[in-house]
Every structure is written in structure tokens, then in C-alpha cells.
GROMACS .gro file of C-alpha atoms in nm:
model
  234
    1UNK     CA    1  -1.620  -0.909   1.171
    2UNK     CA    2  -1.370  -0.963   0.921
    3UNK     CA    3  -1.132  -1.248   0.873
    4UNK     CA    4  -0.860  -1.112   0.986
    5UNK     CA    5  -0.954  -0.805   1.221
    6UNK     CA    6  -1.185  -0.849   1.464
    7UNK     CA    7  -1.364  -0.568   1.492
    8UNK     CA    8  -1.753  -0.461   1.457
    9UNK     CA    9  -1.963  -0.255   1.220
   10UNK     CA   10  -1.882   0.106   1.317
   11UNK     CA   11  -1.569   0.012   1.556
   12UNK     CA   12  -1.329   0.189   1.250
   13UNK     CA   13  -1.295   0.488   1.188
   14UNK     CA   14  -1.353   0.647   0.833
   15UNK     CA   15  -0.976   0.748   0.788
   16UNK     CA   16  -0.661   0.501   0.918
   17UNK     CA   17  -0.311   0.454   0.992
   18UNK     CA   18  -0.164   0.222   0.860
   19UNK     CA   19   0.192   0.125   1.003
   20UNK     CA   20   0.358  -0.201   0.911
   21UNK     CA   21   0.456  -0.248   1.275
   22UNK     CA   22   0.131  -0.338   1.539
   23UNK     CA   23   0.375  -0.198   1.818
   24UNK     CA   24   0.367   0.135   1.628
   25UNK     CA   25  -0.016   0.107   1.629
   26UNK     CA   26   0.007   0.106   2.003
   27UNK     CA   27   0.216   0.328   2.049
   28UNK     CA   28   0.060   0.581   1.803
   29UNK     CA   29  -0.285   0.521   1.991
   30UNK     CA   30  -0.172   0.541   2.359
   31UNK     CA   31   0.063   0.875   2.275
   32UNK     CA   32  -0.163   1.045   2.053
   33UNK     CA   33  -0.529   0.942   2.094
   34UNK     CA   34  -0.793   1.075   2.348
   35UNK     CA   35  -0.971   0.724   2.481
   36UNK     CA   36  -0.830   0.476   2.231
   37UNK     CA   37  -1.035   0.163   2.232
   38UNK     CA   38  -0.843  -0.161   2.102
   39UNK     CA   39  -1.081  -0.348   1.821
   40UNK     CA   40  -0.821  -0.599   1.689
   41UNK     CA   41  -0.582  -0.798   1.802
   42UNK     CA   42  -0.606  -1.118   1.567
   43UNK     CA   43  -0.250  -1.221   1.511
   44UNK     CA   44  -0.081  -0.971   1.708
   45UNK     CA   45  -0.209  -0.703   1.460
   46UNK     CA   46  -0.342  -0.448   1.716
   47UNK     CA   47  -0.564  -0.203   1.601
   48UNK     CA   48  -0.715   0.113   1.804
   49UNK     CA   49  -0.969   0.379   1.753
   50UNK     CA   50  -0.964   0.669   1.905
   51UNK     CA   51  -1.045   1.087   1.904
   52UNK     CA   52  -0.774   1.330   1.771
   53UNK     CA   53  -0.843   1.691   1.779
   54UNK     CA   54  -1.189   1.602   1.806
   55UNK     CA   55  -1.209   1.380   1.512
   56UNK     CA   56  -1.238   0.984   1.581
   57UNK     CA   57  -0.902   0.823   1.417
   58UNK     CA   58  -0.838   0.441   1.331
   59UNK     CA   59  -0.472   0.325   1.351
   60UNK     CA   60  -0.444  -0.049   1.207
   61UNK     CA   61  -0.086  -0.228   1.173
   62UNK     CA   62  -0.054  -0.415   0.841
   63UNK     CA   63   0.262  -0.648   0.872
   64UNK     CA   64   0.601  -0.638   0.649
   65UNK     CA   65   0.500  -0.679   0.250
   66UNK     CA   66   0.255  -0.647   0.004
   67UNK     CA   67   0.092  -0.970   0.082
   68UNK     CA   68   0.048  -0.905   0.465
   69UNK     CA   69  -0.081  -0.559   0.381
   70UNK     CA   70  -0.320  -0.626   0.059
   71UNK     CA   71  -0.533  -0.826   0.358
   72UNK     CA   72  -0.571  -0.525   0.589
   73UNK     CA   73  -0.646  -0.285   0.338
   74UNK     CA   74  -0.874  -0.474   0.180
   75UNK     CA   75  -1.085  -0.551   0.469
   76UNK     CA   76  -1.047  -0.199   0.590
   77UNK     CA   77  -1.175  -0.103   0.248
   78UNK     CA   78  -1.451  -0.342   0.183
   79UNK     CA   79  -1.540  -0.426   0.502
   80UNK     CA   80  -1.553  -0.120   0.700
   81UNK     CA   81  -1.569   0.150   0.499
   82UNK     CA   82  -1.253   0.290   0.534
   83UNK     CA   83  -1.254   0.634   0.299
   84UNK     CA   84  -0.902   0.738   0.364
   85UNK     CA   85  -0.587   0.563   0.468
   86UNK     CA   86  -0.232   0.654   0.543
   87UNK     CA   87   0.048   0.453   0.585
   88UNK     CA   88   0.285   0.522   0.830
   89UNK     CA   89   0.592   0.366   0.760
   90UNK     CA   90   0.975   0.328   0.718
   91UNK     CA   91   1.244   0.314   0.451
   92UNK     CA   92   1.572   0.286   0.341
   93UNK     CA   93   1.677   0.583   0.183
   94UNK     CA   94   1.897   0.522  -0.164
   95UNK     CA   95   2.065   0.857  -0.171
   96UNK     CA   96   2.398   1.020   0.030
   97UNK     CA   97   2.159   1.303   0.017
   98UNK     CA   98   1.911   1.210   0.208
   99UNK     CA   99   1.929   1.140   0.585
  100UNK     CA  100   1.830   0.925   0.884
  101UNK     CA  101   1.492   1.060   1.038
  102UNK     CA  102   1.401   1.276   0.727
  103UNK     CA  103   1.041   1.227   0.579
  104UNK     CA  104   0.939   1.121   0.298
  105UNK     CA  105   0.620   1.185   0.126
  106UNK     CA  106   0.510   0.912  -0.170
  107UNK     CA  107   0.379   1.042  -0.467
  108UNK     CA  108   0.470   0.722  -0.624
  109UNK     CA  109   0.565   0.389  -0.557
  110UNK     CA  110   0.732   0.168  -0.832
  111UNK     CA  111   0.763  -0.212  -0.772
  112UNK     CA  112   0.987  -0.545  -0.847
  113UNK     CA  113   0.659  -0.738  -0.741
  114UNK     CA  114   0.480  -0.985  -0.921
  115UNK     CA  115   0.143  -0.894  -0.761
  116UNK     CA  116   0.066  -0.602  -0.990
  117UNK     CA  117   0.153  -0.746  -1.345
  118UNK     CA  118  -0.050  -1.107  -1.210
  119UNK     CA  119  -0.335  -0.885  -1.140
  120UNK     CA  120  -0.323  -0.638  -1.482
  121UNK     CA  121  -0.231  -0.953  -1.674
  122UNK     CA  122   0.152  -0.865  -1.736
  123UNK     CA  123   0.069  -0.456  -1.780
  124UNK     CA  124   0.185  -0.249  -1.554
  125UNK     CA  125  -0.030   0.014  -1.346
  126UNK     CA  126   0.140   0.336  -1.233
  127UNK     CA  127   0.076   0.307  -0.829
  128UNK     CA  128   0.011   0.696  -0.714
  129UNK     CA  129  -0.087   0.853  -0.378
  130UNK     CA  130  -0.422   1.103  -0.393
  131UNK     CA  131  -0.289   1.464  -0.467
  132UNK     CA  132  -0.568   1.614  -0.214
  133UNK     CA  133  -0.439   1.412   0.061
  134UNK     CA  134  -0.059   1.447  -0.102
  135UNK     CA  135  -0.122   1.853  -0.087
  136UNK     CA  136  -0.252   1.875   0.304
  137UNK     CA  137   0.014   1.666   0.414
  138UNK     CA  138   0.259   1.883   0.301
  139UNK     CA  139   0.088   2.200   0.395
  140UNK     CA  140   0.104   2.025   0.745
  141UNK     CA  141   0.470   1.973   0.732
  142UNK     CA  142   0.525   2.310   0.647
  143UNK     CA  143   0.289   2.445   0.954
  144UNK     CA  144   0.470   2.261   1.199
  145UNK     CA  145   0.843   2.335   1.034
  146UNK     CA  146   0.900   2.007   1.006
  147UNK     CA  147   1.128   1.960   0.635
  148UNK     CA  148   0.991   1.662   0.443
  149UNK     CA  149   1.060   1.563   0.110
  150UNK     CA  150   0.850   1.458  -0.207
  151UNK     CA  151   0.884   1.206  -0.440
  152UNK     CA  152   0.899   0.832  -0.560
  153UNK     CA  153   0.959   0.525  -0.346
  154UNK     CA  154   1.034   0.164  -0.429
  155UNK     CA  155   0.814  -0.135  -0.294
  156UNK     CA  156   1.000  -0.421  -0.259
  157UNK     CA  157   0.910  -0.792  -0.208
  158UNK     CA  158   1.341  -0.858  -0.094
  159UNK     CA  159   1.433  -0.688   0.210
  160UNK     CA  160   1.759  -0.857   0.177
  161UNK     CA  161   1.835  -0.821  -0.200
  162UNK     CA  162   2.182  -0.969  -0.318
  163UNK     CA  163   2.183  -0.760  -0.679
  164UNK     CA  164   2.220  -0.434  -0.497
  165UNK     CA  165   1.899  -0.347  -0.751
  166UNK     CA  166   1.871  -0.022  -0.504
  167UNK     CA  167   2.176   0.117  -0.716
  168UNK     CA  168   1.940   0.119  -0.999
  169UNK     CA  169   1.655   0.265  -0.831
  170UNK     CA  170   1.870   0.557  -0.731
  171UNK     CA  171   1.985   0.618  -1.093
  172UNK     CA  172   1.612   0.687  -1.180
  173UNK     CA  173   1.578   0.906  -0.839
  174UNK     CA  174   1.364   0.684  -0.620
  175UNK     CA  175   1.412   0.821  -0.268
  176UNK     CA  176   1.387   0.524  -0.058
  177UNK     CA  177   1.294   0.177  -0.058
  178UNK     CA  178   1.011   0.014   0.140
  179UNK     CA  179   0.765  -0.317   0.086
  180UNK     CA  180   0.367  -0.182   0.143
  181UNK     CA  181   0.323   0.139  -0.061
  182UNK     CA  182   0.251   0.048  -0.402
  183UNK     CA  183  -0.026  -0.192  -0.277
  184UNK     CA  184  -0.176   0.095  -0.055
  185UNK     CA  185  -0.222   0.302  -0.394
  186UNK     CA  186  -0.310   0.008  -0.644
  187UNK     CA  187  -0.615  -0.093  -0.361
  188UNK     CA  188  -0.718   0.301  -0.318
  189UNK     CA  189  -0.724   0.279  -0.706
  190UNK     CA  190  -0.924  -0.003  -0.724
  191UNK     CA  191  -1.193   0.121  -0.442
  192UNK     CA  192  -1.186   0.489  -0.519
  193UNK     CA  193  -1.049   0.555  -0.196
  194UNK     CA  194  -0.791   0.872  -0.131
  195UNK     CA  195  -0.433   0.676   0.011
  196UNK     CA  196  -0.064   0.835   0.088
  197UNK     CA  197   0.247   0.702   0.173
  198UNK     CA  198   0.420   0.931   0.492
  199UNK     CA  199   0.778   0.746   0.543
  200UNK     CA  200   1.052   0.790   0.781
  201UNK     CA  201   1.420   0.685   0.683
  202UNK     CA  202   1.488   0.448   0.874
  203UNK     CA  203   1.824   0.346   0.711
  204UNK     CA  204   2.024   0.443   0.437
  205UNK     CA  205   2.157   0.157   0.213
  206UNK     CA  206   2.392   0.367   0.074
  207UNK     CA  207   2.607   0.500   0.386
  208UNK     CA  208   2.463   0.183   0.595
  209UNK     CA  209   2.377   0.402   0.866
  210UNK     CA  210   2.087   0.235   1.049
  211UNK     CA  211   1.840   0.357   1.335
  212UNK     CA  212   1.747   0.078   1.618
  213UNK     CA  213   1.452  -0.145   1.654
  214UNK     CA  214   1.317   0.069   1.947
  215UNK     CA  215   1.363   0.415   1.736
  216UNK     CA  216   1.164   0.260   1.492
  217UNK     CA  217   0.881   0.170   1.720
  218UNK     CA  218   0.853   0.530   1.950
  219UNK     CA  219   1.038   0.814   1.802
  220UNK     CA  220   0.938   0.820   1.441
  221UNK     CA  221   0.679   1.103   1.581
  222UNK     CA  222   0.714   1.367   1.293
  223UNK     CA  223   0.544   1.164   1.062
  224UNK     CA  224   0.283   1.016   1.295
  225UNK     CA  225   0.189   1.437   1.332
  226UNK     CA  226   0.230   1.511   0.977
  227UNK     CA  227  -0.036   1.185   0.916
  228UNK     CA  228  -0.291   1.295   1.217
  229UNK     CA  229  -0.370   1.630   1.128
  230UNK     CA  230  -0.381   1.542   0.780
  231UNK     CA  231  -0.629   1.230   0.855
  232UNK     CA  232  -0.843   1.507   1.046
  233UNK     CA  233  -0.879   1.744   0.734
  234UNK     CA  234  -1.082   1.484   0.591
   0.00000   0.00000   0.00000
């Protein structure tokens, strides 16, 4: 066992989902997993392993920010073996253009945190998702006609940000804004381990259209298809 998940040798699958929510987890696992088997719930932070299609699938939540999800990848990494890992996640869209419900796939995540240039030494390391995994996932989109866009994202330690900095995100085309990404492809750096970032918008900070708490949680499903029969290619 690990510090912070409580699970065994062997009880993780080789490729995970990782949402920031554990109630996504859950419902991810019950919904879409044959015989999903619970091996963490340490803090709240349920994790499940289960069969999809055949193939045995890990979903792990990871908390909100960079901090809460550097310790869940790196014990999934380290610890258990973890080869491939996609997040699951939300943002908040930066653009008119782009609407509530779309998806967004990361190829890049920039970053106002402080947890990259502390660990290059004030450098700064270009965060990017695996192109293999990147490739699939959008092959899978287009299989199941679901529309999904490419492109950068913004991890952010503020969720509420008083400079309106997502103004100047936009300017430089960032599609959304979210808080786990660029960890996810710094740590898959680090480990040699393949990583993407499937979003949903959540919200747009532009329009300030918002979806609720509960759409969040169970109707995101798009995505969560888009990442399972990608995490079964490999």
C-alpha cells in the first residue's frame, strides 16, 4: 500500500482515469465497468478497478490542483505501475467560440504555477500530452461522431482569479482553463509514462454560462467514452 491509496500490489490496473472528482470515479466505475472492485477510499478518494470491453480499467479521483493530484499520480506511477493515465476532467472554456459540453483534447497545458519552475530551478518545461495516446483518442471521437476539439489548456493554481489573467490566455488561444493537466504531463515526462488530458467545458468564463454540480458529476459521458476505448487500445 501506498500512503495515500490503499490498495495492493496488482489491485490497479496498467492504464487509469484520472478525474479530479472521487464521485466521478464512482460513477464512471458503476456506469461503465463490468465487476468494479473499490481499492481506495483513503480520504474520500475512491478508486475502482474494473473490466471494459474485456480489458481491466483503473479509475482513481485525484482532488482539485496540482498539489492534490502530483500525490496520486505519483503513487499510481511509482507505486503501481501505472503505464498509461488519462485525466478526465473539466474546464472553463476562454472563448465565445467554444461551448458548454464540448470536448476538449490537451495537447498542451501551460501554467501560472510555481511547482514547475521550483522543480526545473526557475526554467520552464513545456508540459505535453503523448501523441500516440493524443492520436487514438481522437480517432475515437471521430468513430463515435462525437466533435471534440484540439489544443492548449491552462493549469491554474486560482480558481477564483481577480486579474481576469484568462483574458490573456485567450489572446494566445488557450482553449480552456483547468488546475491538474500540466502536472499529469510533467509526471508522465518524468516516468516515461504515455498521459492525456480529455476535458469537458464545464463553464465558460467568458459568457459565464455555467453547468451544475450534478452535470458535472453524471453527464459528462462523452468524454468518459472517448477516454475508455482509448485506455483499451493500450
Amino acid at each position: 500500500m501506498s500512503t495515500h491509496i490503499g490498495a495492493l500490489k496488482g489491485d490497479v490496473a496498467d492504464v487509469v482515469l484520472l478525474p479530479g472528482d472521487p464521485l466521478r470515479a464512482k460513477f464512471i466505475a458503476e456506469n461503465f465497468l463490468e465487476s468494479p472492485v473499490c481499492y481506495n477510499e483513503v480520504r474520500g478518494m475512491f478508486g475502482f478497478t474494473g473490466i471494459y470491453k474485456g480489458k481491466r480499467v483503473s479509475v482513481q479521483g485525484t482532488g482539485m490542483g496540482q498539489p492534490s493530484f502530483s500525490i496520486y499520480a505519483n503513487e499510481l506511477f511509482t507505486e503501481y505501475g501505472v503505464k498509461t493515465a488519462i485525466r478526465v476532467g473539466t474546464c472553463g472554456a476562454v472563448s465565445p467560440e467554444v461551448k458548454l459540453g464540448e470536448v476538449i483534447l490537451a495537447i498542451g497545458a501551460s501554467t501560472d504555477s510555481a511547482i514547475n519552475k521550483r522543480r526545473f530551478r526557475g526554467m520552464n518545461f513545456a508540459p505535453t500530452c503523448n501523441f500516440e495516446v493524443l492520436k487514438k483518442a481522437y480517432e475515437v471521437s471521430a468513430s463515435m461522431g462525437i466533435s471534440c476539439r484540439v489544443g492548449t489548456v491552462v493549469s491554474s493554481d486560482l480558481f477564483y482569479d481577480d486579474d481576469n489573467n484568462w483574458k490573456l490566455w485567450a489572446s494566445y488561444g488557450a482553449l480552456g482553463i483547468e488546475m491538474e493537466t500540466a502536472e499529469l504531463y510533467t509526471l508522465a515526462a518524468k516516468y516515461g509514462r504515455k498521459a492525456l488530458g480529455i476535458l469537458t467545458v464545464s463553464d465558460n468564463i467568458a459568457t459565464g454560462e455555467a453547468t451544475s454540480a450534478k452535470e458535472r458529476e453524471q453527464t459528462f459521458t462523452n468524454m468518459m467514452k472517448i477516454a475508455l476505448d482509448t485506455a483499451v487500445s493500450f
